[in-house]
Coordinates of C-alpha atoms in Angstrom, one line a residue:
M7 CA -6.5 6.4 -69.2
R8 CA -9.0 7.3 -72.0
H9 CA -11.4 4.7 -70.6
L10 CA -11.2 6.5 -67.2
V11 CA -12.0 9.8 -68.9
V12 CA -14.9 8.4 -70.7
A13 CA -16.2 6.7 -67.5
G14 CA -15.9 10.0 -65.7
L15 CA -17.8 11.7 -68.5
V16 CA -20.6 9.1 -68.2
L17 CA -20.8 9.7 -64.4
T18 CA -20.7 13.4 -64.8
L19 CA -23.5 13.3 -67.4
A20 CA -25.5 10.7 -65.5
G21 CA -27.5 13.6 -64.1
C22 CA -29.0 13.9 -67.5
A23 CA -31.2 10.9 -66.5
N24 CA -32.9 13.2 -64.0
S25 CA -33.2 16.0 -66.5
G26 CA -35.3 14.5 -69.2
A27 CA -32.4 12.8 -71.0
G28 CA -32.1 9.0 -70.6
M29 CA -29.0 7.1 -69.5
N30 CA -28.5 6.0 -73.1
E31 CA -28.4 9.6 -74.2
A32 CA -25.9 10.5 -71.5
A33 CA -23.6 7.7 -72.6
Q34 CA -24.0 8.9 -76.2
V35 CA -23.0 12.4 -75.2
A36 CA -20.0 11.2 -73.3
S37 CA -18.8 9.0 -76.1
A38 CA -19.3 11.7 -78.7
I39 CA -17.5 14.3 -76.7
A40 CA -14.6 11.9 -76.1
S41 CA -14.3 11.1 -79.8
Q42 CA -14.8 14.7 -81.0
S43 CA -12.5 16.3 -78.6
T44 CA -9.3 14.3 -79.1
A45 CA -8.1 16.7 -81.8
A46 CA -9.7 19.8 -80.3
Q47 CA -7.9 22.5 -78.4
P48 CA -6.9 21.5 -74.8
G49 CA -9.7 21.8 -72.3
T50 CA -12.5 21.4 -74.9
R51 CA -13.6 18.0 -73.5
S52 CA -13.9 19.2 -70.0
T53 CA -15.6 22.4 -70.9
I54 CA -18.2 20.7 -73.0
T55 CA -18.8 18.1 -70.3
E56 CA -19.1 20.8 -67.6
L57 CA -21.5 22.8 -69.7
I58 CA -23.8 19.9 -70.4
G59 CA -23.6 19.0 -66.7
L60 CA -24.9 22.4 -65.8
F61 CA -28.3 21.3 -66.9
A62 CA -28.6 18.3 -64.6
G63 CA -31.7 18.7 -62.6
T64 CA -33.5 20.7 -65.3
P65 CA -35.9 19.3 -68.0
V66 CA -33.2 19.9 -70.6
T67 CA -31.9 17.1 -72.9
G68 CA -28.3 16.8 -74.1
Q69 CA -29.3 18.2 -77.5
Q70 CA -31.1 21.1 -75.9
A71 CA -28.1 21.8 -73.6
V72 CA -25.6 22.0 -76.5
G73 CA -27.9 23.8 -78.9
G74 CA -29.2 26.4 -76.4
T75 CA -25.6 27.1 -75.2
A76 CA -24.5 27.4 -78.9
A77 CA -27.3 29.9 -79.6
L78 CA -26.4 32.1 -76.6
L79 CA -22.7 31.9 -77.4
G80 CA -23.5 32.9 -81.0
L81 CA -25.4 35.9 -79.8
A82 CA -22.5 36.8 -77.4
Q83 CA -20.0 36.5 -80.2
S84 CA -21.9 38.8 -82.5
Q85 CA -22.9 41.4 -79.9
L86 CA -19.9 41.7 -77.6
G87 CA -17.6 44.7 -78.3
G88 CA -13.9 44.7 -79.0
N89 CA -12.1 41.6 -78.0
Q90 CA -14.5 40.5 -75.3
Y91 CA -15.6 37.3 -76.9
A92 CA -12.0 36.4 -77.7
Q93 CA -11.2 37.0 -74.0
L94 CA -14.1 34.7 -73.0
A95 CA -13.0 32.0 -75.4
Q96 CA -9.4 32.2 -74.1
Q97 CA -10.6 31.9 -70.4
V98 CA -13.0 29.0 -71.2
P99 CA -11.3 26.7 -73.7
G100 CA -13.6 24.9 -76.1
L101 CA -16.3 27.6 -76.4
T102 CA -15.6 28.2 -80.0
Q103 CA -16.6 24.6 -80.8
L104 CA -20.0 25.4 -79.3
T105 CA -20.6 28.9 -80.7
G106 CA -23.5 29.2 -83.1
S107 CA -23.4 26.9 -86.0
N108 CA -20.1 25.4 -84.9
A109 CA -22.2 23.2 -82.5
M110 CA -23.8 21.4 -85.4
A111 CA -20.8 18.9 -85.6
P112 CA -21.1 17.8 -81.9
L113 CA -24.9 17.6 -82.3
Q114 CA -24.6 15.5 -85.4
S115 CA -22.1 13.2 -83.8
L116 CA -24.5 12.7 -80.9
G117 CA -27.2 11.5 -83.3
L118 CA -29.7 13.7 -81.5
L119 CA -30.8 15.9 -84.4
G120 CA -33.7 13.8 -85.5
N121 CA -34.8 13.9 -89.1
A122 CA -33.2 16.0 -91.9
Y123 CA -35.9 18.7 -91.5
G124 CA -35.2 19.1 -87.8
E125 CA -31.4 19.2 -88.5
S126 CA -31.9 21.8 -91.3
R127 CA -34.2 23.9 -89.2
L128 CA -31.8 23.9 -86.2
G129 CA -28.8 24.6 -88.5
E130 CA -30.6 27.6 -89.9
A131 CA -31.5 28.8 -86.5
L132 CA -28.0 28.5 -85.1
N133 CA -26.7 30.4 -88.2
S134 CA -28.9 33.3 -87.3
T135 CA -28.1 33.9 -83.6
G136 CA -26.9 37.5 -84.1
S137 CA -30.1 38.7 -82.4
M138 CA -32.3 37.7 -79.5
A139 CA -35.0 36.8 -82.1
G140 CA -32.5 34.4 -83.6
V141 CA -31.8 32.9 -80.2
N142 CA -35.5 32.4 -79.6
Q143 CA -35.8 30.8 -83.0
A144 CA -33.0 28.3 -82.1
F145 CA -34.6 27.6 -78.7
S146 CA -37.9 26.9 -80.5
A147 CA -36.2 24.6 -83.0
L148 CA -34.8 22.7 -80.0
G149 CA -38.3 22.3 -78.5
M150 CA -37.9 25.0 -75.8
D151 CA -39.8 28.2 -75.2
S152 CA -38.1 31.6 -74.8
S153 CA -38.4 31.5 -71.0
M154 CA -35.6 28.9 -71.0
V155 CA -33.2 31.6 -72.3
G156 CA -33.1 33.1 -68.8
V157 CA -32.4 29.7 -67.3
F158 CA -29.6 29.0 -69.7
S159 CA -28.2 32.6 -69.3
N160 CA -28.0 32.4 -65.6
L161 CA -26.4 29.0 -65.5
L162 CA -23.8 30.0 -68.1
L163 CA -23.0 33.2 -66.2
Q164 CA -22.5 31.3 -63.0
Y165 CA -20.3 28.8 -64.8
F166 CA -18.2 31.5 -66.4
G167 CA -17.9 33.3 -63.1
G168 CA -16.5 30.1 -61.6
K169 CA -14.0 29.9 -64.4
G170 CA -12.6 33.4 -63.4
V171 CA -14.2 35.4 -66.1
S172 CA -14.1 39.1 -65.0
A173 CA -17.1 40.9 -63.5
P174 CA -17.2 43.5 -66.4
L175 CA -17.3 40.7 -69.0
L176 CA -20.0 38.9 -67.1
Q177 CA -22.0 42.1 -67.0
S178 CA -21.6 42.5 -70.7
L179 CA -22.8 39.0 -71.3
A180 CA -25.7 39.5 -69.0
G181 CA -26.6 42.7 -71.0
V182 CA -26.4 40.8 -74.3
W183 CA -28.6 38.0 -73.0
G184 CA -31.1 40.3 -71.3
V185 CA -30.6 39.1 -67.7
Q186 CA -29.3 40.7 -64.6
G187 CA -25.7 39.5 -63.9

């Protein structure tokens, strides 16, 4: 059964080949997700796979997909009021493993961080995603410019809406991310 899941992950992520990521990277992502997620909360594997799959057809690599998502989720966690982030994390299992600096473990297991300087720079950036300036710094550390924040934000909002996240919470996220929801 596990082999079928991994094969499904590879097929799901095969779109990465058209998005700047090679087939080898897509296979690494699938393998790392499968090995990382066995002890994680239920639904984590599918959430991470689906989130990375959102970027098929864009020039975003697997590393950029995970890191950019982590940066925006870190901002959401620090900026949303009350229990809104907890509500989001409950409705979309696995998000906490991709929030801010928590994403460093999946990125390290993917072997996509490059040299120690790049890993350190990205780790610092993901630790400081409490503001939009911090998110922009994380995107820069990932080799993306700030215009990609809007692309990520809109894709994530669509994904969360498809998962049944309430309209008020989606509006709050859009406000935090500076896009129209």
